[in-house]
XYZ file of C-alpha atoms in Angstrom:
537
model
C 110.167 43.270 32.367
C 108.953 43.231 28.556
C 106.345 41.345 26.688
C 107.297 42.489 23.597
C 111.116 42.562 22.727
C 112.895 39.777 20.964
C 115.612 38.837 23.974
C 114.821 36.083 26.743
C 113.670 38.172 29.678
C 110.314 37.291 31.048
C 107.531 37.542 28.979
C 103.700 38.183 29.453
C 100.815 37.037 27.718
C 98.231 40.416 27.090
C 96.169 38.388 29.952
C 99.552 38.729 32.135
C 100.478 34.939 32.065
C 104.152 34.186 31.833
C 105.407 32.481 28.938
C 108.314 30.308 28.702
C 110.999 30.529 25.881
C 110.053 27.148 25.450
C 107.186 24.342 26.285
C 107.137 20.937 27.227
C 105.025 17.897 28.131
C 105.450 18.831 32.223
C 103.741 22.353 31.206
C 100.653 20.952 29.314
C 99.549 19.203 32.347
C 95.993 17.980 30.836
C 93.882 14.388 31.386
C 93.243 13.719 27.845
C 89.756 12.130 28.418
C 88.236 14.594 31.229
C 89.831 17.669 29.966
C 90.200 17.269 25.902
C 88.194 14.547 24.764
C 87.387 13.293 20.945
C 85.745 16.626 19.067
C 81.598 16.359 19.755
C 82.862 14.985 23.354
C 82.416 16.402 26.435
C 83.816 18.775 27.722
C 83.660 19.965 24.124
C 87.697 21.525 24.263
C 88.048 20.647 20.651
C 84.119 21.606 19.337
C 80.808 20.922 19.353
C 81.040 19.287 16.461
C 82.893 15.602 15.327
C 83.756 16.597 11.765
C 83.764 20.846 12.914
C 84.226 22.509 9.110
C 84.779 19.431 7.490
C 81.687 18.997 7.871
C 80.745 22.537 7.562
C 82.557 25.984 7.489
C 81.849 28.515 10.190
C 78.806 31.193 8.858
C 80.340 34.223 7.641
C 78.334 37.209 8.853
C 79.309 40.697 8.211
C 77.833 43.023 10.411
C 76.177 45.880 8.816
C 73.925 48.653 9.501
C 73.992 52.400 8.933
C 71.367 55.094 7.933
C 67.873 54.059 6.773
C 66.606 50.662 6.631
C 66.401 50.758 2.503
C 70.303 51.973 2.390
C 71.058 48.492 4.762
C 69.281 46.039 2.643
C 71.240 47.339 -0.216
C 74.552 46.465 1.068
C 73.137 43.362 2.907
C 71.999 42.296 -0.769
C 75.448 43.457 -1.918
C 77.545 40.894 0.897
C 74.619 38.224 -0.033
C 76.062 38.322 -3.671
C 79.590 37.943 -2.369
C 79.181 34.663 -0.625
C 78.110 36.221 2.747
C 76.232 33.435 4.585
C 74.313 35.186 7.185
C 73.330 38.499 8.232
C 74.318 40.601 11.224
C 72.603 44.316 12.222
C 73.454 46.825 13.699
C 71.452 49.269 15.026
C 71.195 53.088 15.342
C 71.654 54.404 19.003
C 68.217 55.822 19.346
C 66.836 52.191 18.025
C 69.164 50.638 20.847
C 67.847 53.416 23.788
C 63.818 52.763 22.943
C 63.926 56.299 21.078
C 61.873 56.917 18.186
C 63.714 58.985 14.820
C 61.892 61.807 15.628
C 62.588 62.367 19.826
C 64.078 65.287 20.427
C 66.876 62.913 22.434
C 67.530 61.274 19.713
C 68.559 64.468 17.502
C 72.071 64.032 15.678
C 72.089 59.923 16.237
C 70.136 58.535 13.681
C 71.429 56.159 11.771
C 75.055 57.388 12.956
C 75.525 53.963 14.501
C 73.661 51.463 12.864
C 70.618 51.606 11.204
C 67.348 53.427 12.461
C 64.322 51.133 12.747
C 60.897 52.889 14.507
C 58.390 50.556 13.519
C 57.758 46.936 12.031
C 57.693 48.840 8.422
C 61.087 49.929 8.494
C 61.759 46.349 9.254
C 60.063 44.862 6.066
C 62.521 47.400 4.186
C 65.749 45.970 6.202
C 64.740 42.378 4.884
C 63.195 43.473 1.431
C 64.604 40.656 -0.969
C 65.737 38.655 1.936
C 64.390 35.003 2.317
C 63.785 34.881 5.914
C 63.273 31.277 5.723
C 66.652 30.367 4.318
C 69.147 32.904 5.642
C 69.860 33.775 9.506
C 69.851 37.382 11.127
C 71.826 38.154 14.169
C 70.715 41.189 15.380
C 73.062 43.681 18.109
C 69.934 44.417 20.171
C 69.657 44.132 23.946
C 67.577 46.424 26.136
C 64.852 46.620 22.849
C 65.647 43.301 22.358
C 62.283 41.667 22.569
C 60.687 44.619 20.094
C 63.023 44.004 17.659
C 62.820 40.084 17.468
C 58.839 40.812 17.562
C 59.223 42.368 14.744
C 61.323 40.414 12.646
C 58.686 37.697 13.605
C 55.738 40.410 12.197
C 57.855 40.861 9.184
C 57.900 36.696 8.653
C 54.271 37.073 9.198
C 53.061 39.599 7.204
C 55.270 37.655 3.982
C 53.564 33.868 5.148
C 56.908 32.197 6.462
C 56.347 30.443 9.330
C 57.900 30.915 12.924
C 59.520 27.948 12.809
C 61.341 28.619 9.528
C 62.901 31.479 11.506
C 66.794 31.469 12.370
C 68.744 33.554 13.933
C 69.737 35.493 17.027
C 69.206 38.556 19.047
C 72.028 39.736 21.895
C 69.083 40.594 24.452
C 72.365 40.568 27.014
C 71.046 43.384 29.435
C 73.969 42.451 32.359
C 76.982 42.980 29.896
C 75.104 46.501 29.338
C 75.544 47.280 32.569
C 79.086 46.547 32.839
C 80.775 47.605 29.695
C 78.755 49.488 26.638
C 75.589 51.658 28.770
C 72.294 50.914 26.372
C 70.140 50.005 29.210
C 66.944 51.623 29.829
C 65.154 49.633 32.495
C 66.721 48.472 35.791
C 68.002 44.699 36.246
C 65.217 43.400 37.873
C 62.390 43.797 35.410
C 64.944 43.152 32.653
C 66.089 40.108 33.537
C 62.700 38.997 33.859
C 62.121 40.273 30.200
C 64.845 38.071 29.220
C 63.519 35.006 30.702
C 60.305 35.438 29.171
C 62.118 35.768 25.492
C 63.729 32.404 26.570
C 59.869 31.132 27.526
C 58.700 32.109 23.868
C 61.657 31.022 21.625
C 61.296 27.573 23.163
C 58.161 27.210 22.638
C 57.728 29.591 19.341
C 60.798 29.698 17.355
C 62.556 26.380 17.701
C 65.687 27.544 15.726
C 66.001 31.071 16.972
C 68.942 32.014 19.775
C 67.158 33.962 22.300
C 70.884 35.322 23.760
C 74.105 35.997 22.333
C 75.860 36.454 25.769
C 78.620 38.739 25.060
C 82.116 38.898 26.063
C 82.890 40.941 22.805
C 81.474 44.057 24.746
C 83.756 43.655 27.470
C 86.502 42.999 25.893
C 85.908 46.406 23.938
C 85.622 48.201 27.072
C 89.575 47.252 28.256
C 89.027 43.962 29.903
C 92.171 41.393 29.410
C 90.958 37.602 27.546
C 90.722 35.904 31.034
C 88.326 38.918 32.644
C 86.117 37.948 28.706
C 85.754 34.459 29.928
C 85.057 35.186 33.445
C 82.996 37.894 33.355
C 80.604 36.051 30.430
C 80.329 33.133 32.277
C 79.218 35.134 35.689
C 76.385 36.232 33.113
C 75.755 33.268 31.931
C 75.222 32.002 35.134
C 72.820 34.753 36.145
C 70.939 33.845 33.080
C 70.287 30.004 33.469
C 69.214 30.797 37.560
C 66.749 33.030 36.753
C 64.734 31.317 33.690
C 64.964 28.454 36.035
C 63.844 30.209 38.914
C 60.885 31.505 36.307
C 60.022 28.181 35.866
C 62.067 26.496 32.802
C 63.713 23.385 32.888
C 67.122 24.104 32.016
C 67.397 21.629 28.876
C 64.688 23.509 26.836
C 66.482 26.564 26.558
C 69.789 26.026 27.378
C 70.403 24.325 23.680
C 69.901 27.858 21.876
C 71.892 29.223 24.137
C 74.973 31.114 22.233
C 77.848 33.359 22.537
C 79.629 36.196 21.183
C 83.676 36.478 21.900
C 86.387 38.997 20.688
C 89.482 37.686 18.452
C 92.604 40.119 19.340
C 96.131 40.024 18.150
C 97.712 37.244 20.266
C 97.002 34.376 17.906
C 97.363 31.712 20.433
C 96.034 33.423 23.619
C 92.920 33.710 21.906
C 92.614 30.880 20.378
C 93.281 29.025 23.862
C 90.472 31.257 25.216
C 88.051 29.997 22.904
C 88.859 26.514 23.877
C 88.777 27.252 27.060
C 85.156 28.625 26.928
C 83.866 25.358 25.717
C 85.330 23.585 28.535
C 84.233 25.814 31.262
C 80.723 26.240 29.985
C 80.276 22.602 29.678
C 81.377 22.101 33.345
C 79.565 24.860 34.439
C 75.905 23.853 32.977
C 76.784 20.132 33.665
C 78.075 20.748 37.611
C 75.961 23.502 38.230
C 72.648 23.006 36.971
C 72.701 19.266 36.112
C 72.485 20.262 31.967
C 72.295 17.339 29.538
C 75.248 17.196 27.137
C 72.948 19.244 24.666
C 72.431 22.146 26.802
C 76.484 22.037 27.381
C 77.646 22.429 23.601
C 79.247 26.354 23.631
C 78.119 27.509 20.304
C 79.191 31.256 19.735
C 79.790 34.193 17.101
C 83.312 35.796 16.677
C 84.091 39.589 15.703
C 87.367 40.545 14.880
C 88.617 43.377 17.721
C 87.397 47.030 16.812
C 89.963 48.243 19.194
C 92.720 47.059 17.741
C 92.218 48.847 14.694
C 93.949 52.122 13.808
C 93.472 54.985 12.335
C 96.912 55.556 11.511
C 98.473 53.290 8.594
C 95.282 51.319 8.303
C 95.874 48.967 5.580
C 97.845 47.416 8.526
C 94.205 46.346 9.992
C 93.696 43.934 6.744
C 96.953 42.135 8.665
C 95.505 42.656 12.206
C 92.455 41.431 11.214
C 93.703 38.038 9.656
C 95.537 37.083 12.644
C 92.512 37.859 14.989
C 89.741 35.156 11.845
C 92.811 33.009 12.337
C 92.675 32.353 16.013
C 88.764 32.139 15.696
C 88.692 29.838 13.554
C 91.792 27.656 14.773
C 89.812 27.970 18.664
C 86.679 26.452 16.374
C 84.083 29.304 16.514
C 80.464 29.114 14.695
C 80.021 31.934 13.207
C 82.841 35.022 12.066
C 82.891 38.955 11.493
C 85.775 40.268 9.725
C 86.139 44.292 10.604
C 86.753 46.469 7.601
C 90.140 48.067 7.449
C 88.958 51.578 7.526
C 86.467 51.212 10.325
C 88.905 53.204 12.555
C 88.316 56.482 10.390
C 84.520 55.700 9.957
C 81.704 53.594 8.895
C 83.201 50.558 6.386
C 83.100 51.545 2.752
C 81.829 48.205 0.700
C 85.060 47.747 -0.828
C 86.732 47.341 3.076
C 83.845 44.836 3.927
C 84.155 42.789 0.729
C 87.921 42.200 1.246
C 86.735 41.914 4.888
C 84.603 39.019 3.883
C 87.223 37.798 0.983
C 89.448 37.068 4.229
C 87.638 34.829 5.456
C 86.723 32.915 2.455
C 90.646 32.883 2.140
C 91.517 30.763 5.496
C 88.502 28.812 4.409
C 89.651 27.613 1.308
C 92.897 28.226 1.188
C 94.773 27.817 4.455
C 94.141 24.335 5.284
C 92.062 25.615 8.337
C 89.327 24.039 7.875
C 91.414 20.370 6.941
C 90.928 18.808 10.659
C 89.648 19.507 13.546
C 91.139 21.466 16.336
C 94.863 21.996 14.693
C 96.149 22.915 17.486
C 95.452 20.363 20.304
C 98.310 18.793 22.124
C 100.565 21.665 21.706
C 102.114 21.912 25.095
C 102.018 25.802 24.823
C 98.755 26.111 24.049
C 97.233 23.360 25.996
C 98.719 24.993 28.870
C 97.424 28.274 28.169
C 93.467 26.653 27.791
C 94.354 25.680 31.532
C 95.810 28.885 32.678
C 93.106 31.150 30.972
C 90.418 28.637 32.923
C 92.092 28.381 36.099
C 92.291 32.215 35.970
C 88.669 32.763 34.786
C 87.366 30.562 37.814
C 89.043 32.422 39.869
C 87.247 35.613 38.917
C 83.677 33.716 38.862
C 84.041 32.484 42.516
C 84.445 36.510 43.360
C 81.519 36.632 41.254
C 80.191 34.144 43.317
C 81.098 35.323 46.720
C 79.301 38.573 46.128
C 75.919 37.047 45.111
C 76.292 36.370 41.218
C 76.917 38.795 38.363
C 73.844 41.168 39.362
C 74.773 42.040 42.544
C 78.435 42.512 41.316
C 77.583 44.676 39.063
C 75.944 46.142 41.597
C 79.192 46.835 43.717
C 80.939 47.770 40.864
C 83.201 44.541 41.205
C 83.300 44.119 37.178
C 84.039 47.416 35.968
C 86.355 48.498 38.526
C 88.468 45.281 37.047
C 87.792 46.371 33.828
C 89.118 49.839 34.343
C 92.194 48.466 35.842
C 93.217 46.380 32.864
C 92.290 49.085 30.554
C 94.311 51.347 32.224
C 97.505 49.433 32.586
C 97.447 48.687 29.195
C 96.867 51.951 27.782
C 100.619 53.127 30.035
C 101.720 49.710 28.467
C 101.442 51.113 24.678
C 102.479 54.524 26.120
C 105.419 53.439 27.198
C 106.104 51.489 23.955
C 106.225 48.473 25.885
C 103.330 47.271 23.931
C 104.012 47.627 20.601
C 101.492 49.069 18.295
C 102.777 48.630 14.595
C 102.698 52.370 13.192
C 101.380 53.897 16.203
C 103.992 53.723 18.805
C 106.755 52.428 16.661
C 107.526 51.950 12.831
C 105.529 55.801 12.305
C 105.752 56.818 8.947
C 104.402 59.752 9.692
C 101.777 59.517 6.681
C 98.077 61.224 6.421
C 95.456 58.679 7.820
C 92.538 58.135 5.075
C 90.378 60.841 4.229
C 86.580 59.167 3.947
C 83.563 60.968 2.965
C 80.460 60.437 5.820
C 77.113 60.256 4.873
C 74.859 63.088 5.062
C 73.165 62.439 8.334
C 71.243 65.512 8.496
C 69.572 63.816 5.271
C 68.979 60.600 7.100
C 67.546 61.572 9.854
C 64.863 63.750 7.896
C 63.972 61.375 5.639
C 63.113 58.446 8.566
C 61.370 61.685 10.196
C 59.339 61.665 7.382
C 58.642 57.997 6.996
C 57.847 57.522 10.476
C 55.485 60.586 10.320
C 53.676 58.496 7.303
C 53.638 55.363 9.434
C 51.482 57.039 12.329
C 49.328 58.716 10.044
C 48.134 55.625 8.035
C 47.664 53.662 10.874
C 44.543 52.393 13.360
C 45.349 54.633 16.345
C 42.731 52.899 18.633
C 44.293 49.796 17.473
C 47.461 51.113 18.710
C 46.051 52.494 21.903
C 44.542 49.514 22.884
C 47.467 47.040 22.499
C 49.601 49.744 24.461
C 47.307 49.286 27.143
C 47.188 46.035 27.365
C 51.384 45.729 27.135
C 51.059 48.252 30.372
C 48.984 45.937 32.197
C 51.207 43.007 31.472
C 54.056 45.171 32.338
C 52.914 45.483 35.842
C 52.153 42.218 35.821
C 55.382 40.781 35.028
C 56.815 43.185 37.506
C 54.571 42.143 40.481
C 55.375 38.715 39.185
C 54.144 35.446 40.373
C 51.236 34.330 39.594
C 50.206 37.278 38.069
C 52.946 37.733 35.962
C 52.042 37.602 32.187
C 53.787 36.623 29.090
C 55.183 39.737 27.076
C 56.360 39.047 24.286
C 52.510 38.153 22.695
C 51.713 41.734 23.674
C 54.526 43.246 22.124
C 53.799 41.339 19.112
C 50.193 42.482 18.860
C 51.559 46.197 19.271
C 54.187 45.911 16.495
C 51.573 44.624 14.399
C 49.500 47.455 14.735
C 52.251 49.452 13.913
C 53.322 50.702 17.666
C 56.735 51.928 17.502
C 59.962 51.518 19.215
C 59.704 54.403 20.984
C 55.979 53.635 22.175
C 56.973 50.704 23.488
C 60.022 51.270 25.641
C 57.424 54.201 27.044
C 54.919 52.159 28.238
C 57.742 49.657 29.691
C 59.782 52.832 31.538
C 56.458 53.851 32.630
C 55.698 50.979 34.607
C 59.508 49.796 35.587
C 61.122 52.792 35.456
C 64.384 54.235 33.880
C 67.675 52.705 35.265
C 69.940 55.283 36.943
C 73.304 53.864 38.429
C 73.942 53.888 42.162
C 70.226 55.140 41.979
């Protein structure tokens, strides 16, 4: 059996569904009105919007983030310039662990992975030149999450903007941490309560701000197959919008700044069924399940192009791999795009890669007639019946999900990543075996030199944020900063005893930031009181 050859045997989708040498009206199989709908219409198959980018394109945000926060602003205000439309960071490992520059643990990873923030000052250099009150920030953050966004909102402060001028998003998805990329530091329980109490404040405090992205991305990253994405996302999601109600919310004033953040691989209409397929499901899901207005149902979510799919070997290829993947996003109607650099196989994007990166984009914008109408490609009987398949697949999954007590106790029993590991590991035999074809890996080898790139000089890096975080501490109040950590401890165990004594973080962790706490002083006091997470612990 192949999924890749040009003859008539039996073909797979990469999700495993068969595909026929042809389609027809028998295999669509939808109710135009419950399942489809006008665009704007519940269940929101074809967008969340009537006019989609007619009225307005998708925002194009290049992630970015790498070394010191001075060396980031100065290619954020380089993809600003090029018609970038909003900006996405990435952070340094240490930054994402609650590690300060100069921990001993965080030796050797600072700014290898993203960009190394300690305390609200490093911030105010990531956004130097940046008007906060015109231009949104997504920011990769999750178990930090709520330090971060504090201060970002410190930063707005400091310069007069006002919270509600604020747009943008942070990730703060701890459960996908668990399951697929391992920057957790605290144990579900606490965290989750963390996260509803970000979803508390942005409701009330920053009307326009996401207080999730929750991400299928990760998973996907990690080996899981498009329909295992869905499902696994929406088991989150689900876990999400039960506990801020159990907290106390009512589910229509968060769930409308609720958003998303999906992969875009290489099967052009796989994925782009998948993202129509997410609209639908979500929209029955908050509607059936927790009785959501038709607000609170609208799917809005970010797209990155897949970083596994690039290569290292002949990796101009990726500029080809990468088109495909913007194509399905924006043909399945996504909100917001990142185009990967070609060379981010090898290592960290050079700023030519991430202009033509962005230049892509601006291409099927402009150029390709994407953007002419409104869901292209509804009523195609192939792809209409693979937004049912990759649904009726997906549910499946979530009622396992379901069956074992929602997404934390299945991560719990390992239920996620033991299906995770599976897919990743029959696919990796799949390209083995050249079943899977890999252009220039496992066939059409040319046997050329991958790129040589120069890497930055992180010994450099890391002493110079040494040295500005050693400034930092000495110039600031230190009782200040004692204090407020005290007071974050005691809301800590608070929030941890919960009920009626349970207090509202994020204030606290505002007043520390603006005293200067850092990262690192934070996450202590929180690890001190909830403890570090520890698998099967």
């Amino acid at each position: 059996m192949s999924s890749t050859g040009g003859d008539a045997a039996e073909k797979l989708s990469p999700s495993g569904i068969p595909i026929k040498v042809s389609s027809g009206p028998a295999d669509a199989g939808f109710d135009y009105a419950t399942d489809l709908n006008e665009p704007g219409g519940f269940p929101f198959t074809r967008g969340v919007q009537p006019t989609m980018y007619r009225g307005r394109l998708w925002t194009m945000r290049q992630y970015a983030g790498f070394g010191t926060a001075r060396e980031t602003n100065e290619r954020f205000l380089h993809l600003l310039a090029a018609g970038q439309t909003g900006l996405s960071v990435a952070f340094d490992l240490p930054t994402q662990m609650g590690l300060d520059s100069d921990s001993p643990r965080a030796r050797g990873e600072v700014g290898r992975a993203g960009v190394a923030i300690d305390t609200v000052e490093d911030m105010h250099l990531l956004l130097d030149g940046i008007p906060l009150d015109t231009v949104s920030t997504s920011m990769t953050i999750n178990a930090t999450a709520s330090t971060l966004l504090a201060m970002y909102i410190v930063v707005a402060e400091e310069r007069g903007v006002e919270r509600s001028a604020l747009s943008g998003t942070i990730q703060n998805d701890i459960l996908k941490e668990y399951i697929a990329r391992g920057t957790y530091i605290y144990p579900p329980e606490p965290s989750l309560r963390l996260i509803s109490e970000v979803f508390r404040f942005c409701a009330a405090e920053l009307p326009s701000w996401n207080p999730i992205s929750i991400s299928g991305y990760h998973i996907r990253e990690a080996g899981a197959t498009a329909v295992q994405e869905l499902a696994f996302t929406l088991a989150n999601t689900i876990e999400y919008v039960r506990r801020a109600i159990a907290a106390g919310l009512e589910v229509d004033s968060f769930a409308p700044r609720l958003s998303f953040f999906f992969a875009a691989h290489n099967d052009l209409f796989e994925e782009a069924a998948k993202f129509r397929a997410a609209r639908r499901m979500y929209a029955r899901i908050m509607r059936d399940r927790f009785g959501a207005s038709d607000a609170s149902c609208r799917m809005r979510f970010h797209t990155q192009t897949g970083g596994v799919t690039l290569t290292a070997q002949q990796p101009l290829n990726n500029v080809v791999r990468v088109t495909v993947q913007a194509l399905a996003a924006t043909l399945g109607g996504t909100q917001s795009l990142h185009t990967n650099g070609y060379d981010e196989a090898l290592a960290l994007p050079t700023a030519d890669a991430a202009t033509l990166a962005l230049r892509t984009q601006q291409i099927i914008a402009h150029e390709s007639g994407v953007a002419s109408t409104v869901d292209p490609l509804a009523g195609s009987y192939y792809v209409e019946s693979l937004t049912s398949e990759l649904e009726r697949r997906a549910s499946d999954l979530i009622a396992k999900s379901d069956a074992l007590g929602g997404s934390e106790n299945a991560i719990a029993a390992g239920f996620f990543q033991d299906e995770i590991a599976r897919s990743a590991y029959e696919h990796q035999l799949r390209v083995e075996s050249g079943e899977t074809v890999v252009v220039g890996v496992n066939r059409y080898d040319d046997g050329s030199t991958p790129l040589a790139l120069s890497a930055p000089d992180y010994s450099r890096l890391e002493n110079e944020q040494g040295r500005s975080l050693d400034l930092v501490k000495s110039g600031r109040d230190s009782g200040a900063v004692e204090q407020a950590l005290s007071a974050l401890g005691g809301g800590a165990a608070a929030t941890l005893a919960g009920g009626s004594q349970a207090q509202h973080l994020l204030p606290l962790i505002i007043d520390a930031v603006r005293v200067r706490a850092t990262v690192g002083e934070i996450s202590s006091v929180l690890e001190t009181h909830w403890h570090r997470y520890a698998p099967g612990g």
